[in-house]
CSV table of C-alpha atoms and ligand atoms in Angstrom, one decimal:
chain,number,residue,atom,x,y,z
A,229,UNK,CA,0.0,0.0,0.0
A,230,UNK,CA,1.3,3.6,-0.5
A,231,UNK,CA,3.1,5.1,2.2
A,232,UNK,CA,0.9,8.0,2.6
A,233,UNK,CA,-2.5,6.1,2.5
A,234,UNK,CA,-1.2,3.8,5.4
A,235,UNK,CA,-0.6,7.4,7.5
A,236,UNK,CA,-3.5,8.4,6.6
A,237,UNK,CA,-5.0,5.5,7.8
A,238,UNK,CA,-3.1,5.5,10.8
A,239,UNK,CA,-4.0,8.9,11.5
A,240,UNK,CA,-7.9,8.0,11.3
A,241,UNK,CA,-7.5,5.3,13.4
A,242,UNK,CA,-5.7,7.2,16.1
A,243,UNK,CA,-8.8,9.2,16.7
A,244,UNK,CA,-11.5,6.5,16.2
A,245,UNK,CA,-10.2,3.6,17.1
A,246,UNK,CA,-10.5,0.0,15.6
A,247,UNK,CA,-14.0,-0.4,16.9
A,248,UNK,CA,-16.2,-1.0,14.0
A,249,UNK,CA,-17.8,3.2,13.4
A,250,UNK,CA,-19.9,4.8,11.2
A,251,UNK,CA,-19.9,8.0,9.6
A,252,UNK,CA,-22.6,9.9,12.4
A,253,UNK,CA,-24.6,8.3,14.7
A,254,UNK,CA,-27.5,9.8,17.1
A,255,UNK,CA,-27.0,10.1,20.6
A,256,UNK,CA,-29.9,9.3,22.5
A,257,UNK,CA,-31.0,9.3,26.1
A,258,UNK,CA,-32.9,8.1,29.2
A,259,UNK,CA,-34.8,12.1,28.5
A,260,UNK,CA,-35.5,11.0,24.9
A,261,UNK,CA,-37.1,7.3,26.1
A,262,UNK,CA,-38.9,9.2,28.7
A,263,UNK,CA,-40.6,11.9,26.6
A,264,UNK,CA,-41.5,8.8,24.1
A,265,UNK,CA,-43.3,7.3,26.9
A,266,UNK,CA,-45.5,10.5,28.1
A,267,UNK,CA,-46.5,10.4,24.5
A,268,UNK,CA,-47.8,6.6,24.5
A,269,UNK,CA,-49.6,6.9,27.9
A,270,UNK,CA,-51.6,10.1,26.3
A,271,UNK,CA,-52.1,9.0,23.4
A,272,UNK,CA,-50.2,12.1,21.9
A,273,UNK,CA,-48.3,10.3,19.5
A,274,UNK,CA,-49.5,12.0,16.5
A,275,UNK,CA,-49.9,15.6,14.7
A,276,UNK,CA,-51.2,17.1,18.1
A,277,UNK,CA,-49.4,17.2,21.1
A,278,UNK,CA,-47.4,19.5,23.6
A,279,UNK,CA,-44.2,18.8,22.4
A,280,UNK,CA,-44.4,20.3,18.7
A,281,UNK,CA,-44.5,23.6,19.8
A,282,UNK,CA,-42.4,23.3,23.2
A,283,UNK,CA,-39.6,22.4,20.7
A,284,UNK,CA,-40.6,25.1,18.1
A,285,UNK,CA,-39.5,27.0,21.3
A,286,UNK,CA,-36.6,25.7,22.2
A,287,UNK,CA,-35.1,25.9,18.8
A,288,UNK,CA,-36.3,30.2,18.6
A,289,UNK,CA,-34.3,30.5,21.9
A,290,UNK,CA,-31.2,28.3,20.6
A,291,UNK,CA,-31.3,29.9,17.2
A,292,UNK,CA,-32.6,33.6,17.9
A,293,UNK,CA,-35.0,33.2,14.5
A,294,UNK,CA,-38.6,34.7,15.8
A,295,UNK,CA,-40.9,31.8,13.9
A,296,UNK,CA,-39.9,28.2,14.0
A,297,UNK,CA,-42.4,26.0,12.5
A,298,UNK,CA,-41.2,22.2,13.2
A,299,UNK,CA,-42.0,20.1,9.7
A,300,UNK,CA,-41.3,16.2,9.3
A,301,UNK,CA,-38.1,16.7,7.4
A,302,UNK,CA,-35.2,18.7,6.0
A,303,UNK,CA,-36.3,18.7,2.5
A,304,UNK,CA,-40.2,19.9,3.5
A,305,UNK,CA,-38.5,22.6,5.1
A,306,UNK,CA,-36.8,23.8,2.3
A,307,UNK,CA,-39.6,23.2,0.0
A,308,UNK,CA,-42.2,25.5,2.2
A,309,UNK,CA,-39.3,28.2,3.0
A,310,UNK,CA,-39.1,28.8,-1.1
A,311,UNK,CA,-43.2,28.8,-1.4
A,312,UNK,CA,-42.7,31.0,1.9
A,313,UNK,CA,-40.3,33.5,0.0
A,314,UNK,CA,-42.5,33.8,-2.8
A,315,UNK,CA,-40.6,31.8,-4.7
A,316,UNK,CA,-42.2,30.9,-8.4
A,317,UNK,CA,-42.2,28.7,-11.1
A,318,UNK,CA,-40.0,29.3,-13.6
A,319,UNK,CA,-37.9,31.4,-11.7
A,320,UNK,CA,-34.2,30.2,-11.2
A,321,UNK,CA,-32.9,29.5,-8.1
A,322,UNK,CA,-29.1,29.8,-7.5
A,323,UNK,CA,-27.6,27.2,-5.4
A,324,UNK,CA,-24.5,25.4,-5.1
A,325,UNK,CA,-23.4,22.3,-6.8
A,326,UNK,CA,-21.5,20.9,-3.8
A,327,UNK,CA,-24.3,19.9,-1.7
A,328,UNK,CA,-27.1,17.1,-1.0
A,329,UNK,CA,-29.7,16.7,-3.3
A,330,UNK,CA,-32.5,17.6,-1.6
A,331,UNK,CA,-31.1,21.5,-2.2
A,332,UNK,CA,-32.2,21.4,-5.7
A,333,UNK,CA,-35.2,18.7,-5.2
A,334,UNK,CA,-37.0,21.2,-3.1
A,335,UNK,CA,-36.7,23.9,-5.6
A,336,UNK,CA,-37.6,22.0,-8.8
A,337,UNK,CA,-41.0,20.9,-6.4
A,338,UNK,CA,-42.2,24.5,-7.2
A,339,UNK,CA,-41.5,23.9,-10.5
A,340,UNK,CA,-38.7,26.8,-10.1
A,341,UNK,CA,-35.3,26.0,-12.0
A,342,UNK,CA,-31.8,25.2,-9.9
A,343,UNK,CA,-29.1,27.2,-11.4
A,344,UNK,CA,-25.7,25.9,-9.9
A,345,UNK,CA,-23.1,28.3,-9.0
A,346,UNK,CA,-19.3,27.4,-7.7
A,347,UNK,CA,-17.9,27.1,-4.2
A,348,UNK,CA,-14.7,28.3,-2.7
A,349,UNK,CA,-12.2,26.4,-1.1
A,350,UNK,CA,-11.9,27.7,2.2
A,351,UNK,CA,-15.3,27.2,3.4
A,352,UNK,CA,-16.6,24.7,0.6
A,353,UNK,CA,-19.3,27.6,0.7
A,354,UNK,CA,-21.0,29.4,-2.4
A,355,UNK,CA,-18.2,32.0,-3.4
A,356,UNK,CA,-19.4,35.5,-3.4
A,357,UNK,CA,-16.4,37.1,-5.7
A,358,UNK,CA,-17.3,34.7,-8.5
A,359,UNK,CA,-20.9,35.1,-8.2
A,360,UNK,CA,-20.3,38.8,-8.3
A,361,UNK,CA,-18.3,39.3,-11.4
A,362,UNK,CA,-21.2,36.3,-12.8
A,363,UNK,CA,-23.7,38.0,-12.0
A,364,UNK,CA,-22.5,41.3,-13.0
A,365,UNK,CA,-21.6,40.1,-16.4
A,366,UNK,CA,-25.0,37.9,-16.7
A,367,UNK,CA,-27.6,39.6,-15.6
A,368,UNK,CA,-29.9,42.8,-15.8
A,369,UNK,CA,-31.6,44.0,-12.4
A,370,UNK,CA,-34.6,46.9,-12.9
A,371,UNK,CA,-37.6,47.3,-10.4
A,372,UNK,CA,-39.0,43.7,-11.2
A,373,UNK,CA,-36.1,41.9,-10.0
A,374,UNK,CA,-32.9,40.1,-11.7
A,375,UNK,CA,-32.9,39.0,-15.1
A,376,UNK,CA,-30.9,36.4,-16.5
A,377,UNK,CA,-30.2,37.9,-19.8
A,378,UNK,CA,-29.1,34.0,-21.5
A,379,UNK,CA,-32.0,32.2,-20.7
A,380,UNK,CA,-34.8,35.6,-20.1
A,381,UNK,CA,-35.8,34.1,-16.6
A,382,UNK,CA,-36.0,36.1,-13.0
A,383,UNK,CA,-33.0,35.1,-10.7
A,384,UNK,CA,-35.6,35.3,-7.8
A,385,UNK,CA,-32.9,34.0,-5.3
A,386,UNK,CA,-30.0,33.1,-3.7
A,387,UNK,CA,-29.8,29.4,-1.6
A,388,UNK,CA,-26.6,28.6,-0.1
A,389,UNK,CA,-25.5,26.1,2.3
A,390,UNK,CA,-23.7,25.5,5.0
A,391,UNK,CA,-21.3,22.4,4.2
A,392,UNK,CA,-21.2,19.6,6.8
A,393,UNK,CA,-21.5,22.2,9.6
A,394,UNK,CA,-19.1,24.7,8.3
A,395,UNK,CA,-20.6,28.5,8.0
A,396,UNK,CA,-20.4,29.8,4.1
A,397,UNK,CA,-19.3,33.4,4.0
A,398,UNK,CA,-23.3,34.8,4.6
A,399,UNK,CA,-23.2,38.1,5.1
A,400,UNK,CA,-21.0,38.5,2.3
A,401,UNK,CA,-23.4,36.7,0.5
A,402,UNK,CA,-26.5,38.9,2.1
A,403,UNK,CA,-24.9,41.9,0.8
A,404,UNK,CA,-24.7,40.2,-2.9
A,405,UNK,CA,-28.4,38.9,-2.5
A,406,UNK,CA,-29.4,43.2,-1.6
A,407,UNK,CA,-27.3,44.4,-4.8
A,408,UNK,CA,-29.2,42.1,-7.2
A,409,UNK,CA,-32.5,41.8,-5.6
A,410,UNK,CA,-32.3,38.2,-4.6
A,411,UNK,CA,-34.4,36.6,-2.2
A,412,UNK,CA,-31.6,35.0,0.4
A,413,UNK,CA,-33.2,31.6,1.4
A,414,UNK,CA,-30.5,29.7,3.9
A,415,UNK,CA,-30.2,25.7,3.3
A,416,UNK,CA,-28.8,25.4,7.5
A,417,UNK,CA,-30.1,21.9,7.3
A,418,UNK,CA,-26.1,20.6,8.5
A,419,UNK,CA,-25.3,23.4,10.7
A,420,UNK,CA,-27.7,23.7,13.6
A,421,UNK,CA,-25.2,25.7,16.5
A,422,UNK,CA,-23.1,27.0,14.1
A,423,UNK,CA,-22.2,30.6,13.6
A,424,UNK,CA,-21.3,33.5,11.5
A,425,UNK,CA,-20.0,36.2,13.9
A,426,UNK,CA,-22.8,35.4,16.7
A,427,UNK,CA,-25.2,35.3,14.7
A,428,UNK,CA,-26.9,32.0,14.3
A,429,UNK,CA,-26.8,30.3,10.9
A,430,UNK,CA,-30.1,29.8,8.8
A,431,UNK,CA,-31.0,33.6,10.2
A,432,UNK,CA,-29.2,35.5,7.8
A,433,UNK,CA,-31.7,34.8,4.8
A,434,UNK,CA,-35.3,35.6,4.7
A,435,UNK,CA,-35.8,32.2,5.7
A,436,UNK,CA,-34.0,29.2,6.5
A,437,UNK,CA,-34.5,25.9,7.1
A,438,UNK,CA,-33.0,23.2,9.7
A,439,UNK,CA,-33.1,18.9,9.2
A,440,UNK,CA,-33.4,16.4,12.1
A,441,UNK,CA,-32.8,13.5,10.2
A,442,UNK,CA,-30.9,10.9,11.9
A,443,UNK,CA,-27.3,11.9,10.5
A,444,UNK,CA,-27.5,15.4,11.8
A,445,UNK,CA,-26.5,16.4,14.7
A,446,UNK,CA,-29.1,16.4,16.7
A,447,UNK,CA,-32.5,14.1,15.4
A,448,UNK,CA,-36.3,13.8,16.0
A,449,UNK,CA,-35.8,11.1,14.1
A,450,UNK,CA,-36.4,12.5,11.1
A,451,UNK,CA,-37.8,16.3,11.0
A,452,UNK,CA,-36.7,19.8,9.8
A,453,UNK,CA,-37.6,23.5,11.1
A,454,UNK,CA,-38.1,26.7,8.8
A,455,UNK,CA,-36.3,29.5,10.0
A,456,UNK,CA,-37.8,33.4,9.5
A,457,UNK,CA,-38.1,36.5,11.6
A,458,UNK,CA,-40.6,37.2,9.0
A,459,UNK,CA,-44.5,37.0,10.5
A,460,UNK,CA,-46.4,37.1,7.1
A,461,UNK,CA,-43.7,34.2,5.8
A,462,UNK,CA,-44.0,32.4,8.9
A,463,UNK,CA,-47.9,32.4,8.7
A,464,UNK,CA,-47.9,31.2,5.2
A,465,UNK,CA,-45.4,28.5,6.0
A,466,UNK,CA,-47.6,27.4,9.0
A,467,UNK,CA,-50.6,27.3,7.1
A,468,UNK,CA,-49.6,25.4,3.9
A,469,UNK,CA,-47.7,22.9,6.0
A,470,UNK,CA,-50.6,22.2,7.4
A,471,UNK,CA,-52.9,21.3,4.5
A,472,UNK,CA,-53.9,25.1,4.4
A,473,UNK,CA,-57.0,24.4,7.3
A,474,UNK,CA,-58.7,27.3,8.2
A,475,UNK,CA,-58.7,26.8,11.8
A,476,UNK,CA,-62.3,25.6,13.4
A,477,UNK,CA,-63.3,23.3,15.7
A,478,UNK,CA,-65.0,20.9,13.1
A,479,UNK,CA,-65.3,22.4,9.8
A,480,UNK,CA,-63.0,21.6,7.3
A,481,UNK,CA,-62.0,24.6,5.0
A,482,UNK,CA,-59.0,24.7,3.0
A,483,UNK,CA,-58.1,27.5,1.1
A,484,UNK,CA,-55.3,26.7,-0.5
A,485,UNK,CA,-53.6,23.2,-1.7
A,486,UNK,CA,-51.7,22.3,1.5
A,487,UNK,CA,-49.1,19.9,2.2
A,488,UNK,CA,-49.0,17.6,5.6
A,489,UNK,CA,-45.7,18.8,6.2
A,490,UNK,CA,-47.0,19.0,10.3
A,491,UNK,CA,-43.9,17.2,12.7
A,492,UNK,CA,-45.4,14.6,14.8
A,493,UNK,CA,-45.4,15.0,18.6
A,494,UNK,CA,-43.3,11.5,18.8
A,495,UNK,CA,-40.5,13.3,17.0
A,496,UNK,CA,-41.0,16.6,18.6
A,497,UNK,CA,-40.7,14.7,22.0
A,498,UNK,CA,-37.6,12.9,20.9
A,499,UNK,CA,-36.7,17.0,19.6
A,500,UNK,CA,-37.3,18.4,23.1
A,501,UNK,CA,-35.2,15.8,24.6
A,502,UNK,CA,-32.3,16.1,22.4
A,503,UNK,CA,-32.1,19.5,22.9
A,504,UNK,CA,-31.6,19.7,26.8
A,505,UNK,CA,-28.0,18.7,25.3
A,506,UNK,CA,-27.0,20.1,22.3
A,507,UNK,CA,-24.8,22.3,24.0
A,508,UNK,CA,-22.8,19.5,25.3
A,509,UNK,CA,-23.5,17.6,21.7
A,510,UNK,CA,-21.6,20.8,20.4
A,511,UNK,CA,-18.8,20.3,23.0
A,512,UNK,CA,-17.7,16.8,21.9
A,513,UNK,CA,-18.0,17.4,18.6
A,514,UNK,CA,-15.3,20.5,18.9
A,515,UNK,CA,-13.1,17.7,21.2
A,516,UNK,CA,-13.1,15.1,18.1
A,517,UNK,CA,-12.5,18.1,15.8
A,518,UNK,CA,-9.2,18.8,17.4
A,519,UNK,CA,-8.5,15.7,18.5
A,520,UNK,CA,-8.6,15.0,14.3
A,521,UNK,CA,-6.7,18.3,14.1
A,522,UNK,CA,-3.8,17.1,16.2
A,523,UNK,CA,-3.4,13.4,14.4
A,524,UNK,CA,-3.1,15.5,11.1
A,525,UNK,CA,-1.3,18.3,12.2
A,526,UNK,CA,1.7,16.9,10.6
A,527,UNK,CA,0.5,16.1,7.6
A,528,UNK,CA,1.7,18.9,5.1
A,529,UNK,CA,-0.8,17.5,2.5
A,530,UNK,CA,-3.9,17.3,4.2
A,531,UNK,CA,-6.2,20.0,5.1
A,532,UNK,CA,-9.0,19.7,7.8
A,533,UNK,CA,-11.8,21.6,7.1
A,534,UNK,CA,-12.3,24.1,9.9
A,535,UNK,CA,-14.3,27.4,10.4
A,536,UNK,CA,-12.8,30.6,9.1
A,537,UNK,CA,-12.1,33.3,12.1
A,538,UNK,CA,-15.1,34.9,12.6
A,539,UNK,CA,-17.2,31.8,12.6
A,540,UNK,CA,-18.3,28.6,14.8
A,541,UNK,CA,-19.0,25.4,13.6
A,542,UNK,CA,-20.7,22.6,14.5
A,543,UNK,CA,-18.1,19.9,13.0
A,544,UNK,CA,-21.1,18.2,11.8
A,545,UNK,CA,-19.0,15.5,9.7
A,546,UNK,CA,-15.5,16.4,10.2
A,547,UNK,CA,-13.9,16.4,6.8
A,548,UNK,CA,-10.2,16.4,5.3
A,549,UNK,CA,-9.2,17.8,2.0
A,550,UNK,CA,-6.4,15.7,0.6
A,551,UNK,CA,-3.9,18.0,-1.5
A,552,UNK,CA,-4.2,17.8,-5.6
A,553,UNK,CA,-1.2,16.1,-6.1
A,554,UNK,CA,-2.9,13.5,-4.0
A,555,UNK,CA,-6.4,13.4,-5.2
A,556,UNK,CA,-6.0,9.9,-7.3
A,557,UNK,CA,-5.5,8.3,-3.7
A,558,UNK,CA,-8.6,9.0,-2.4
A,559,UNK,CA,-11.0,6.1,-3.1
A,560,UNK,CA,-8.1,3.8,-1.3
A,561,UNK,CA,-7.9,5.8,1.4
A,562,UNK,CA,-11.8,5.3,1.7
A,563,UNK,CA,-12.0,1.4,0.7
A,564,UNK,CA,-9.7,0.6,3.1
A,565,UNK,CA,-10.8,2.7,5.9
A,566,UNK,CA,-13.9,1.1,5.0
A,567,UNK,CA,-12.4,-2.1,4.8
A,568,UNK,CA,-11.3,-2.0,8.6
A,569,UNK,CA,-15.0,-0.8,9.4
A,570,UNK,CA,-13.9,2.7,9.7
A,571,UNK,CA,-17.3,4.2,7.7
A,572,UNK,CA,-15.8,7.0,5.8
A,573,UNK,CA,-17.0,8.9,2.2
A,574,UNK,CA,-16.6,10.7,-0.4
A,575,UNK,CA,-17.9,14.0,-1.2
A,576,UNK,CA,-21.3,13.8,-2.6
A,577,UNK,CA,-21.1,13.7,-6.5
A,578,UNK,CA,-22.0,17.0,-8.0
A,579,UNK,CA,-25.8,17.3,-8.3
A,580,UNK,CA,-24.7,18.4,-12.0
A,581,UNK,CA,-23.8,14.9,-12.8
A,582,UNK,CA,-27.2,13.4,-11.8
A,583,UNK,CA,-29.5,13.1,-15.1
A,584,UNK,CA,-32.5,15.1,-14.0
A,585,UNK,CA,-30.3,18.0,-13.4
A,586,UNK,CA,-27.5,17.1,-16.4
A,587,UNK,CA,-29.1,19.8,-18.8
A,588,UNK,CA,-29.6,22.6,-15.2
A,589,UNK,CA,-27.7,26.2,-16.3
A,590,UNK,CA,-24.6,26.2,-14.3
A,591,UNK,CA,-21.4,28.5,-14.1
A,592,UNK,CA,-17.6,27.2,-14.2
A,593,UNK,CA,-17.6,24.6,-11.5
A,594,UNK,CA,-14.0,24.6,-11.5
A,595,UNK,CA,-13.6,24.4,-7.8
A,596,UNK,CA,-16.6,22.5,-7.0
A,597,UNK,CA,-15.2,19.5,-9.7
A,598,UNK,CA,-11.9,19.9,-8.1
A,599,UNK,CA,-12.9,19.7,-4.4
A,600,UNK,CA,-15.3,17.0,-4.9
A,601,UNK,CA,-12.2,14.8,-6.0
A,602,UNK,CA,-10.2,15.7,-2.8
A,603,UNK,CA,-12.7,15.6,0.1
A,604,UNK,CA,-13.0,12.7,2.7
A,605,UNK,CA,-15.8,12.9,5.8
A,606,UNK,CA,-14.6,11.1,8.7
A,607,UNK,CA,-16.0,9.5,11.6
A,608,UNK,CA,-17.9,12.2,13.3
A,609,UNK,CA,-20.7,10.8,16.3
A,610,UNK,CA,-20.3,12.8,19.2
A,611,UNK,CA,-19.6,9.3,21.3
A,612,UNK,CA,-16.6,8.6,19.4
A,613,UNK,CA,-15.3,11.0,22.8
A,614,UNK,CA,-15.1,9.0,25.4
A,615,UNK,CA,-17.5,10.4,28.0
A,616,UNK,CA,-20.3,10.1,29.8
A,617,UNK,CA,-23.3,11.9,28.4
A,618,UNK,CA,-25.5,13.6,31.6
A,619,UNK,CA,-28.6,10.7,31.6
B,775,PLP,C1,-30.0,16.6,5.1
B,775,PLP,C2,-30.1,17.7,4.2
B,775,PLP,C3,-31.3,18.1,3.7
B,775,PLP,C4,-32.6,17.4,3.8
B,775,PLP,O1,-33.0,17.1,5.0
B,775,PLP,P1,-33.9,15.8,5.3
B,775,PLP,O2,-34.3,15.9,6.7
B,775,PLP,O3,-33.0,14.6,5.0
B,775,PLP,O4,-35.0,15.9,4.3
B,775,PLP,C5,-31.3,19.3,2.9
B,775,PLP,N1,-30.1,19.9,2.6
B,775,PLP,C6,-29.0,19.5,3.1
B,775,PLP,C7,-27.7,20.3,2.8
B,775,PLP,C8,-28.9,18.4,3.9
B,775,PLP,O5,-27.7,17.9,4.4
């Protein structure tokens, strides 16, 4: 085996162990088995129940956003936050490449177009300078809104993400959304307690949306949130996630063709739980960051991702960044990490490369191609630190 895939290895295996481990596990609790149980003995185990909106709470006072409406997953988030924003059909969306699928899914459900745009390599976040100059050289703004003069379509907005945890450059991002009248939607579904500045991510935009699917980093099993300080959005967002009922005791009266986007008051409970100890979630997470730091620290061509200056991150799924000259060594890096039961991955494939997006308007993905060849996610569940969790 090459020299430097056996160190690399090595390194890996310093931090996790030979212990069979997967990419990210939840990490569950006496709390979470106990709030399951006050829902069985009520009977609360549907879309009605206490703990939908004592969680819609609990993630306003962790995140700062005014409205949280709890949904039953990441990609119904996203998909009411665009309706929520006003979002049309036929409208582009801009949106990165380099990120999970359900980014552009939810924007082609409104029948609205995904128009990918390149990341940077610092942040593996949209990059603002090259959207700039793009859309400086690409597009025509006037009262209506941004034009796209190649294709004729309104650019109605701007939906980047926060990779594995990390915090995209926002605010530069805000500022770009203002000069070209773009409708900042925030795609936070990786980076719940991570931070631009102090500010919470997924409040920058208009909107933004959260996922508690059972890879993130904290789970209601599976679920999502939409983000807004906004009270007409949050209304509308409420209401069609809710099959559009006008509220009343008995009558039925929809105004509107609703989804049943509602979060269930199982997952809610199991949401309410898990966050009585995100906070210490957070902490072990930044411990297995460094401790991943420290095993590559000498490694002159590998690069763990980490947050720029100004910014906090979660470390969702702590990632390394393998140098170009080493690229071509990637896949045996990952087969024999997986090999050795060591779950580790690349990159998600460029949702450019998938057919029903092959023939999507896109910009020079020059960074995104490269970066997808280079990056590795490691190991990240918080119990990978050897502690013992309070419960
Ligand atoms: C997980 C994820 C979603 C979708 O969330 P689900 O809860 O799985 O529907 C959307 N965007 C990104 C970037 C994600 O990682």
């Amino acid at each position: 085996m090459n020299s430097f895939v056996t160190d690399v290895v090595s390194a890996i295996v310093s931090v996790c162990d030979t212990k069979s481990v997967s990419l990210h596990e939840p990490s569950l609790g006496e709390l979470e088995k106990q709030n399951l149980l006050e829902c069985i003995d009520t009977n609360f185990v549907s879309s009605i129940g206490s703990f939908v909106s004592e969680f819609e709470n609990k993630i306003s006072d962790f995140t700062g956003a005014r409205f949280v409406i709890a949904v039953n997953s990441g990609t119904a988030a996203l998909h009411a936050a665009l309706i929520g924003a006003g979002v049309n059909k036929n409208e582009e969306v801009l949106l990165p490449a380099f990120t999970f699928v359900a980014t552009a899914n939810a924007v082609s459900y409104i029948g609205a177009v995904p128009h990918f745009v390149d990341i940077e390599d610092k942040s593996l976040g949209i990059d603002p300078e090259k959207l700039r100059l793009w859309l400086s050289e690409n597009t025509k703004v006037d009262l209506d809104g941004c034009w796209n003069i190649n294709t004729g379509r309104k650019i109605a907005a701007l939906l980047p993400v926060h990779i594995y945890g990390n915090p995209c450059r926002v605010t530069d991002l805000e500022k770009l959304a203002k000069s070209f009248k773009l409708i900042l939607v925030e795609d936070a579904a990786e980076s719940l307690g991570s931070y631009y500045g102090q500010k919470h991510t997924g409040t920058f935009g208009v909107v933004g949306t959260l996922s508690f699917n059972g890879n993130k980093i904290l789970t209601t099993g599976g679920g999502g949130a939409v983000l807004t300080d906004n009270e007409a959005i949050a209304r509308k967002v409420r209401h069609i996630t809710t099959t559009a009922k006008i509220p009343h005791a008995w009558e039925f009266e929809h105004d509107m063709i609703g989804f049943n986007y509602r979060m269930p008051n199982i997952n809610a409970a199991i949401g309410c739980a898990q966050m009585e100890r995100v906070r210490e979630i957070l902490c072990l997470k930044e411990r297995l960051h460094i401790n991943y730091k420290n095993a590559f620290s000498k490694f002159k061509k590998v690069r763990v991702l980490k947050p720029s200056r100004n910014c906090q991150s979660n470390f969702w799924l702590q990632t390394i960044i393998l140098h170009p000259e080493l690229a071509h060594l990637r896949n045996e890096i990952i087969k024999k990490t997986n090999e050795m039961g060591i779950q580790t991955r690349p990159a998600w494939k460029l949702i450019t490369k998938f057919e029903p997006y092959a023939q999507h308007p896109r910009h020079d993905l020059r960074t995104s191609t490269d970066l997808q060849s280079r990056v590795i996610n490691l190991p990240s569940s918080p119990a990978l630190i050897d502690c013992n969790l309070s419960d």
